[in-house]
mmCIF file of C-alpha atoms in Angstrom:
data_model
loop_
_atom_site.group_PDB
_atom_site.id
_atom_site.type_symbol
_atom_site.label_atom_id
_atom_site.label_comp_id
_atom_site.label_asym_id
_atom_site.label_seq_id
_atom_site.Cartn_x
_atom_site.Cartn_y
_atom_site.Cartn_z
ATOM 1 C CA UNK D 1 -59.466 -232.406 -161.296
ATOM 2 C CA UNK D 2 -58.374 -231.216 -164.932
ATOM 3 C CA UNK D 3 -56.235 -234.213 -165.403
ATOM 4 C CA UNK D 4 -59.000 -236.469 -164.999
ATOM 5 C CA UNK D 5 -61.509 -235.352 -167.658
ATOM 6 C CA UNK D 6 -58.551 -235.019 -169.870
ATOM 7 C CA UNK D 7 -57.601 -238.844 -169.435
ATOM 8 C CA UNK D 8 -61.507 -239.613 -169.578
ATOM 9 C CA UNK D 9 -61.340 -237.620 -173.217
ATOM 10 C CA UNK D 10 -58.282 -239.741 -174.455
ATOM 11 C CA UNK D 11 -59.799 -243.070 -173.834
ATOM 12 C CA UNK D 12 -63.216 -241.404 -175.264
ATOM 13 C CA UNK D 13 -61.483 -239.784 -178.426
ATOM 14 C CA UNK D 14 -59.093 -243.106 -179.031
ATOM 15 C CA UNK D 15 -62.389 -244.928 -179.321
ATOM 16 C CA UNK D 16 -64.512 -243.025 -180.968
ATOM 17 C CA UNK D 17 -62.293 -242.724 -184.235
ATOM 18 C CA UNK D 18 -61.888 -246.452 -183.832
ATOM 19 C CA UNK D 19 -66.288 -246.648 -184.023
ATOM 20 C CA UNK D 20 -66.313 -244.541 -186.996
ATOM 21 C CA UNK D 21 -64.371 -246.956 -188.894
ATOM 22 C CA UNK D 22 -67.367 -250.207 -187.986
ATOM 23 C CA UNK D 23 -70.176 -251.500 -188.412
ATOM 24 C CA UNK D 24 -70.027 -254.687 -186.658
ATOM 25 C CA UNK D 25 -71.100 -257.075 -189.568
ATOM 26 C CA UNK D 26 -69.359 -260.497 -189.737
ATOM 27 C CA UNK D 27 -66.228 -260.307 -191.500
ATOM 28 C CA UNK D 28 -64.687 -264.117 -193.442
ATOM 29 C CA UNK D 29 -62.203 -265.728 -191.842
ATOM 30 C CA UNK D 30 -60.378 -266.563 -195.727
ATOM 31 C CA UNK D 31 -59.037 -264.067 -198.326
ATOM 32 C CA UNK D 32 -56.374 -261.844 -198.412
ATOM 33 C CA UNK D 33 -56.924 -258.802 -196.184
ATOM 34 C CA UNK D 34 -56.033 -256.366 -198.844
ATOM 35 C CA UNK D 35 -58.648 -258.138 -201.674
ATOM 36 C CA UNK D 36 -61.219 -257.676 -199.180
ATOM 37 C CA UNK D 37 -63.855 -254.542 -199.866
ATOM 38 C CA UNK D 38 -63.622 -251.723 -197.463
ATOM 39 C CA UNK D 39 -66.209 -252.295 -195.173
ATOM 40 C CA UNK D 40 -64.679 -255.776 -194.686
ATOM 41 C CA UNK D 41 -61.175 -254.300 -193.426
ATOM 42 C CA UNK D 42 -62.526 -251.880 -191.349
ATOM 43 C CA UNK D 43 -64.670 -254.656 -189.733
ATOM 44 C CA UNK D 44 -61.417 -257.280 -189.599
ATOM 45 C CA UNK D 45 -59.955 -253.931 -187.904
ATOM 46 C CA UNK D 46 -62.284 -253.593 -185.382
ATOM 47 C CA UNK D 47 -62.804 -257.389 -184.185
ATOM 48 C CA UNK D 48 -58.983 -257.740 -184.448
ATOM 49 C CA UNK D 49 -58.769 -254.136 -181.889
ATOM 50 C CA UNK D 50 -61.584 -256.042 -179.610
ATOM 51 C CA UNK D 51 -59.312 -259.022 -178.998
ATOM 52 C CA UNK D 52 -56.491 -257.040 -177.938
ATOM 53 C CA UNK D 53 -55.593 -257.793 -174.397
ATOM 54 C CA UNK D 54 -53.476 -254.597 -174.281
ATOM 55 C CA UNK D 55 -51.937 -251.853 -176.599
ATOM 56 C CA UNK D 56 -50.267 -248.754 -176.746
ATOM 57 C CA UNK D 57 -52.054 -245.884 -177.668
ATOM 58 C CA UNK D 58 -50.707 -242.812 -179.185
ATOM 59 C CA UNK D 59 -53.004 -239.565 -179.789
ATOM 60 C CA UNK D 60 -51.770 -236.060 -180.974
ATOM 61 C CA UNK D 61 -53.460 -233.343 -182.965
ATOM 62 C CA UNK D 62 -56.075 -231.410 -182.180
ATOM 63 C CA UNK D 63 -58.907 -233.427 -180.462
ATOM 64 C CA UNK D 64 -61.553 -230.461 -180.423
ATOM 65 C CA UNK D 65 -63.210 -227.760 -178.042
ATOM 66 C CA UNK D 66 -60.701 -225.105 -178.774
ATOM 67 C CA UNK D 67 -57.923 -226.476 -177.125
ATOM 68 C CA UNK D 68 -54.416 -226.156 -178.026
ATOM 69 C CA UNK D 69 -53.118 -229.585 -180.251
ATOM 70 C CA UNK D 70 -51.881 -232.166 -177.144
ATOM 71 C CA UNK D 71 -50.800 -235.773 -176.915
ATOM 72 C CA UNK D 72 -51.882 -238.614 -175.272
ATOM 73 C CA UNK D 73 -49.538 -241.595 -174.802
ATOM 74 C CA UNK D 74 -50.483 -244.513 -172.746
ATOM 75 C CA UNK D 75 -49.727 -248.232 -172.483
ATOM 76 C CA UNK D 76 -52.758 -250.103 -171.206
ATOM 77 C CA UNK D 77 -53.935 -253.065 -170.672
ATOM 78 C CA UNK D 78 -57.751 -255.406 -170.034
ATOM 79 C CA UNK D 79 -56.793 -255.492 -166.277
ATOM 80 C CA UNK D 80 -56.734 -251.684 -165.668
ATOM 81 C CA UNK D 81 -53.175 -251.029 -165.665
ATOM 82 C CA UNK D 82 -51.494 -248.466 -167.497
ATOM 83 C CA UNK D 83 -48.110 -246.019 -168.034
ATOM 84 C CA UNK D 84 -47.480 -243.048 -169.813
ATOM 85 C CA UNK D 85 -48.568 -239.489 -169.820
ATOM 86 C CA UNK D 86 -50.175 -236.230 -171.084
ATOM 87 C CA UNK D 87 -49.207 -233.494 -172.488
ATOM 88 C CA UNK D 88 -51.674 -230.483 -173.633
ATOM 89 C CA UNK D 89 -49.381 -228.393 -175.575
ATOM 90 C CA UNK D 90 -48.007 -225.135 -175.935
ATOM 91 C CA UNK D 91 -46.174 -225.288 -172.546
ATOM 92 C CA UNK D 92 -49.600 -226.010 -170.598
ATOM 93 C CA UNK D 93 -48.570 -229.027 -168.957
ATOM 94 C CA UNK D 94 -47.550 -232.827 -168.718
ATOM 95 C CA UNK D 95 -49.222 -235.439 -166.589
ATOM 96 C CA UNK D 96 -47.421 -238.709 -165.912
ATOM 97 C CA UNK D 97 -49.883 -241.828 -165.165
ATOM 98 C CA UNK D 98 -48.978 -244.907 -163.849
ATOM 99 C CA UNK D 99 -51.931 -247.506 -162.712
ATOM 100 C CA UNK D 100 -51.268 -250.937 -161.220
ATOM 101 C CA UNK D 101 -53.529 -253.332 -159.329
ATOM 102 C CA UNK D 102 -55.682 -250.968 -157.389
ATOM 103 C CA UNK D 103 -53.117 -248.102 -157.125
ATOM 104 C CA UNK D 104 -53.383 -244.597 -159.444
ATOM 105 C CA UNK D 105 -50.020 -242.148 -159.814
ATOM 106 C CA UNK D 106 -50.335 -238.624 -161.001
ATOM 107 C CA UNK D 107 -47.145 -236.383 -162.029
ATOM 108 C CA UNK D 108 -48.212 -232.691 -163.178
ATOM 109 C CA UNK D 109 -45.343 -230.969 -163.978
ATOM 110 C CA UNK D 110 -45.142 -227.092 -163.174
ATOM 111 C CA UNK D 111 -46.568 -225.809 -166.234
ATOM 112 C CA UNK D 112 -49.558 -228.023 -165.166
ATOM 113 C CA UNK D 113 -50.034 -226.620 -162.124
ATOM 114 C CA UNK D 114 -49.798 -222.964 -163.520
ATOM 115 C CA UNK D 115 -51.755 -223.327 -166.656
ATOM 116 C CA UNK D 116 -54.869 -225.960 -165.453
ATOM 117 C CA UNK D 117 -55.313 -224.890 -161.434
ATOM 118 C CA UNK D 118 -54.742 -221.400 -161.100
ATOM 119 C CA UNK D 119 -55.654 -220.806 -157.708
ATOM 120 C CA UNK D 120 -53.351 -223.538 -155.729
ATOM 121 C CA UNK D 121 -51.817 -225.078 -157.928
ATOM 122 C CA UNK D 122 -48.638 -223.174 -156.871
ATOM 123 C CA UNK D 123 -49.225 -224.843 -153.680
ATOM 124 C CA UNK D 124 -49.485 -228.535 -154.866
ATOM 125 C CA UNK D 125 -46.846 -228.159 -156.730
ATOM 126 C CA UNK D 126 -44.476 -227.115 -154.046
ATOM 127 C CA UNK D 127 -45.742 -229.689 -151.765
ATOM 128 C CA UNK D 128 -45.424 -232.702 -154.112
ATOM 129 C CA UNK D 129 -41.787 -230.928 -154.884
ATOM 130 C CA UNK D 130 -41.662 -233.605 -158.403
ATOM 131 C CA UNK D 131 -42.869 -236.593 -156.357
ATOM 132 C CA UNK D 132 -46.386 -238.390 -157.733
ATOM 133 C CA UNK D 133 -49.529 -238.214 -155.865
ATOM 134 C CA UNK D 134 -50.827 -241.672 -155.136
ATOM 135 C CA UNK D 135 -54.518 -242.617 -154.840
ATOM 136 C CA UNK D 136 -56.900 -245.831 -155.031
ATOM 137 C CA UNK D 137 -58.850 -246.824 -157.807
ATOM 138 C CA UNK D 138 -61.894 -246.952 -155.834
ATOM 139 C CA UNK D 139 -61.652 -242.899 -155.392
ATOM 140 C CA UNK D 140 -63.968 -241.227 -157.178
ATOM 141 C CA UNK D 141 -61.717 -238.397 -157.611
ATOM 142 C CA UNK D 142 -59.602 -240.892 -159.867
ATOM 143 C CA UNK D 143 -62.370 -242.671 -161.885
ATOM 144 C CA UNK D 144 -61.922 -241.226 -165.131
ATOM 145 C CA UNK D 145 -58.230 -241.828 -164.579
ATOM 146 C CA UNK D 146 -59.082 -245.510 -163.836
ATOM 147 C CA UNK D 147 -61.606 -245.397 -166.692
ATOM 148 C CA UNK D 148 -59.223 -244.215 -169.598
ATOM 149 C CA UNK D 149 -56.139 -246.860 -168.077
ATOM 150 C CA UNK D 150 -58.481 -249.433 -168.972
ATOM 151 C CA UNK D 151 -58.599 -250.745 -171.877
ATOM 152 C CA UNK D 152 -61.578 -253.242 -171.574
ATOM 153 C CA UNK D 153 -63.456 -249.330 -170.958
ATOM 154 C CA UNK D 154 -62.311 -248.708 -174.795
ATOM 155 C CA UNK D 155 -63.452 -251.983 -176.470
ATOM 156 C CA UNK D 156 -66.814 -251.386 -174.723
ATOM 157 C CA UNK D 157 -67.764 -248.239 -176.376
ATOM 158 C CA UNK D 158 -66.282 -249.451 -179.210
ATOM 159 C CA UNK D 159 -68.835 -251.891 -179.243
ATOM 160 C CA UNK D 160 -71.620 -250.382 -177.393
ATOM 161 C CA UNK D 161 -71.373 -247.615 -180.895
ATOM 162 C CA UNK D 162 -70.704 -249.930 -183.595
ATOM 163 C CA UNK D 163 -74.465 -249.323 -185.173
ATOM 164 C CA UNK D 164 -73.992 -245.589 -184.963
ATOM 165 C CA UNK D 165 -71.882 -244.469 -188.232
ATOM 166 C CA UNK D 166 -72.966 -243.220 -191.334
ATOM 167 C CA UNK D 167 -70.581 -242.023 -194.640
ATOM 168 C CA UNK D 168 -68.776 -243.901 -197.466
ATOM 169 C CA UNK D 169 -65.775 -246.177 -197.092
ATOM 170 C CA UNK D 170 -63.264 -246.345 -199.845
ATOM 171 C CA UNK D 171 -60.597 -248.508 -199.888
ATOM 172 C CA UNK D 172 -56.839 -247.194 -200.577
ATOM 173 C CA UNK D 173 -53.477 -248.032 -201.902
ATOM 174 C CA UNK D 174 -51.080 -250.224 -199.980
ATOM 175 C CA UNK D 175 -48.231 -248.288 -197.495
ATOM 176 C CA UNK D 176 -46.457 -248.586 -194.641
ATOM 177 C CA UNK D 177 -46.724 -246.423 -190.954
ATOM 178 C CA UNK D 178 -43.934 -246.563 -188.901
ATOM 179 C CA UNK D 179 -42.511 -249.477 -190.811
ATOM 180 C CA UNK D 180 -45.607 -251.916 -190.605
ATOM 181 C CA UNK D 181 -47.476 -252.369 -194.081
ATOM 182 C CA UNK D 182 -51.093 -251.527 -194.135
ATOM 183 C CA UNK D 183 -54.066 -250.791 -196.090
ATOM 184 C CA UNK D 184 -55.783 -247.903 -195.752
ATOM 185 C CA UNK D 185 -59.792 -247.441 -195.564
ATOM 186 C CA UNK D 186 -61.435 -243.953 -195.841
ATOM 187 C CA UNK D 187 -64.666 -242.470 -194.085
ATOM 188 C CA UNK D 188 -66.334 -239.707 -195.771
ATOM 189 C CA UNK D 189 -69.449 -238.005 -194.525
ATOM 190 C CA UNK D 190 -69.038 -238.863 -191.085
ATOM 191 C CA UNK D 191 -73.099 -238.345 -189.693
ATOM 192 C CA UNK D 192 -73.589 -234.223 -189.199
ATOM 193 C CA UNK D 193 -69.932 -233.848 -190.212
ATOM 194 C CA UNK D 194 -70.535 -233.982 -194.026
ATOM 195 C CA UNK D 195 -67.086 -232.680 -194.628
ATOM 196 C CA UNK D 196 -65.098 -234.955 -192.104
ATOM 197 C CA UNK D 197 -62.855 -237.620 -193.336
ATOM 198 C CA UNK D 198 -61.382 -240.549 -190.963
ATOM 199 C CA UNK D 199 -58.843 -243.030 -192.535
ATOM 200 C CA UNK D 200 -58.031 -246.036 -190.592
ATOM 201 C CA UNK D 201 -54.980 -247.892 -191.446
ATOM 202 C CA UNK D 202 -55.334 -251.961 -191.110
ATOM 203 C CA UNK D 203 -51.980 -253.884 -190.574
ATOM 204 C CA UNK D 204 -51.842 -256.498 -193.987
ATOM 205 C CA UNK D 205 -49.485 -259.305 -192.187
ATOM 206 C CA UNK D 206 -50.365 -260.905 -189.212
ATOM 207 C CA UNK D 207 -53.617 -259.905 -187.459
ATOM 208 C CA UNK D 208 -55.579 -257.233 -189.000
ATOM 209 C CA UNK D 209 -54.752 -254.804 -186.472
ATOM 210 C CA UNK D 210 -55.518 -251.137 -186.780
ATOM 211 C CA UNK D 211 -52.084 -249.239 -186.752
ATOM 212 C CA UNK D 212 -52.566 -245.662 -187.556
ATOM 213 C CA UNK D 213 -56.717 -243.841 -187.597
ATOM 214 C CA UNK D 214 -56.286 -239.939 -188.826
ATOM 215 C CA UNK D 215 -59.839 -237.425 -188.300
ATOM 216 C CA UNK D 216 -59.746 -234.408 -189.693
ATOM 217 C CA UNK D 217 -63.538 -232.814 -189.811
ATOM 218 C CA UNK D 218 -64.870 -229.568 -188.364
ATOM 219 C CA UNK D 219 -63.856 -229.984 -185.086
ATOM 220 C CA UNK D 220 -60.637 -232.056 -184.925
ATOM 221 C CA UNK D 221 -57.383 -232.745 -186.666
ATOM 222 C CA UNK D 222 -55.804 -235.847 -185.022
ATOM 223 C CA UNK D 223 -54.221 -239.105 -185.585
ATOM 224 C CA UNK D 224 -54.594 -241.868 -183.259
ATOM 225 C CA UNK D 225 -51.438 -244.497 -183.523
ATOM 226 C CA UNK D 226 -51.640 -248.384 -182.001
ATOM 227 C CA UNK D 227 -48.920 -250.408 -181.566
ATOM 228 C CA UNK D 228 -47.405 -252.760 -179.070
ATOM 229 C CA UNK D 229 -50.786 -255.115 -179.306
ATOM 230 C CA UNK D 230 -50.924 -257.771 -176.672
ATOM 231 C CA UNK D 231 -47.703 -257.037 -174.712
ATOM 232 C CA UNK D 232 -47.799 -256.409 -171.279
ATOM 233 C CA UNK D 233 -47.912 -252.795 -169.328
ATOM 234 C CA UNK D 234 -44.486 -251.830 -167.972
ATOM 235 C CA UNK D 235 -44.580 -252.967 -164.389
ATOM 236 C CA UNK D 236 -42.711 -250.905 -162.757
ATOM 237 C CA UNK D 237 -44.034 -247.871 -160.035
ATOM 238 C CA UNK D 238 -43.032 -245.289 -157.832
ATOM 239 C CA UNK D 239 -41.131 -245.461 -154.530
ATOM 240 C CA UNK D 240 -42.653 -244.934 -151.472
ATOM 241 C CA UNK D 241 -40.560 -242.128 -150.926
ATOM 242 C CA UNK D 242 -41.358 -240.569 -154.633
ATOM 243 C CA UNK D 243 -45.039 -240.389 -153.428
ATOM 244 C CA UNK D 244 -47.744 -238.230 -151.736
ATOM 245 C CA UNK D 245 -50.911 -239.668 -150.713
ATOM 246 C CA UNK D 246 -53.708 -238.030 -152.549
ATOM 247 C CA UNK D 247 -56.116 -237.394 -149.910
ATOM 248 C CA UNK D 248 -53.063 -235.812 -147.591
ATOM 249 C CA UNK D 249 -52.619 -233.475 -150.262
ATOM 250 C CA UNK D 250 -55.939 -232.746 -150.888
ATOM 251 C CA UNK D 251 -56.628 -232.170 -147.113
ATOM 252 C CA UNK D 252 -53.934 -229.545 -146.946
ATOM 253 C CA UNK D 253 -54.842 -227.345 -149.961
ATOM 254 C CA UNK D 254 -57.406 -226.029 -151.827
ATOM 255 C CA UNK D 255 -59.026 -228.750 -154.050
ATOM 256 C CA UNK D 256 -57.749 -227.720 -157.359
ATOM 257 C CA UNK D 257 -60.618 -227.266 -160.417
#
């Protein structure tokens, strides 16, 4: 389904601007974060993101392959759960996810249905008449849905990368995102992308969390906001009566693309 390698590319781009930014090296527990070099911050940034036992996770810009600028907002958590939604822009669609335990809930809206599954869609939409369509995590229809709600899925290609970046860091001037005060650190020459830049901005009170990552290079223009760190996933999930089963729905239409 479109909505799943959509969620799989979220929890793939969220991490991969948050690899860019490390190396891995040992950072010192003393000092003040913002007397620290670059590489230092962006390494306190990335053990301090690794820790996290869950987040929320804001992406919106222009992620790449020609598609129209979206958003990605999600609440997740190291157990697998997550809530939030999807929306790719220019009146193509919204997807609300909710994940709990082993259960998965999709919302497309209309535009969805029109825009991303062109032949049925019409179809799925008028059967799930604004109600979610519910499936298990164990469905392999769902696994990049599952995949992108977790966040122990993120921290592991964070690290499984962490030896794979190249460019300069530079260290910036203390400022504040979304009220928080932060430091910011600067990528340039990001591997093939000699052009790209990727500024990661590391929270200077409490842990050095990173609150705000922006990428702009050759093939995306995006910012990536965290916030929320170790709080837990909103709990709450649709009615019985508010849902379709998935595999019902699927055995009374055409599968859609």
């Amino acid at each position: 389904m479109t909505v799943q390698r959509i969620a799989a590319r979220a929890a793939a781009f969220g991490a991969a601007v948050v690899l860019t930014m490390t190396s891995g090296a040992v950072a010192r527990a003393d000092d003040d974060i913002e007397s620290l070099p670059a590489q230092e911050i962006a390494d306190r940034s990335r053990d301090a993101l690794l820790g996290a036992e869950s987040l929320h996770m804001r992406v919106q810009g222009d992620l790449g392959g020609g598609r129209p600028s979206m958003m990605i907002d999600l609440t997740l958590d190291r157990s697998g759960n997550c809530a939030g939604g999807i929306d790719l822009g220019d009146d193509r669609g919204k997807v609300e996810i909710v994940k709990r335990g082993d259960a998965v809930w999709l919302k497309p809206d209309a535009d969805f249905w029109e825009n991303q599954v062109p032949v049925g869609g019409a179809a799925f939409d008028a059967i799930l008449a604004g109600r979610y369509m519910k499936g298990e995590a164990s469905d392999s229809r769902l696994r990049p849905v599952v995949d992108a709600c977790d966040l122990d899925t993120v921290q592991e290609l964070v690290t499984d990368n962490a030896d794979t970046v190249g460019g300069t860091l530079t260290k910036g001037t203390k400022t504040t995102v979304d009220g928080v005060s932060a430091i910011p650190v600067t990528r340039s020459g990001d591997g093939d992308r000699r052009d790209g830049r990727l500024t990661v901005y590391v929270a200077t009170e409490g842990k050095p969390y990173p609150v705000r990552i922006t990428v702009r290079n050759d093939s995306a223009d995006a910012a990536v906001d965290f916030s929320r760190f170790d709080r837990p996933v909103p709990t709450a999930t649709p009615s019985p009566e508010d849902t379709v089963d998935v595999s019902a729905l699927l055995g009374r239409t055409p599968a859609p693309v």
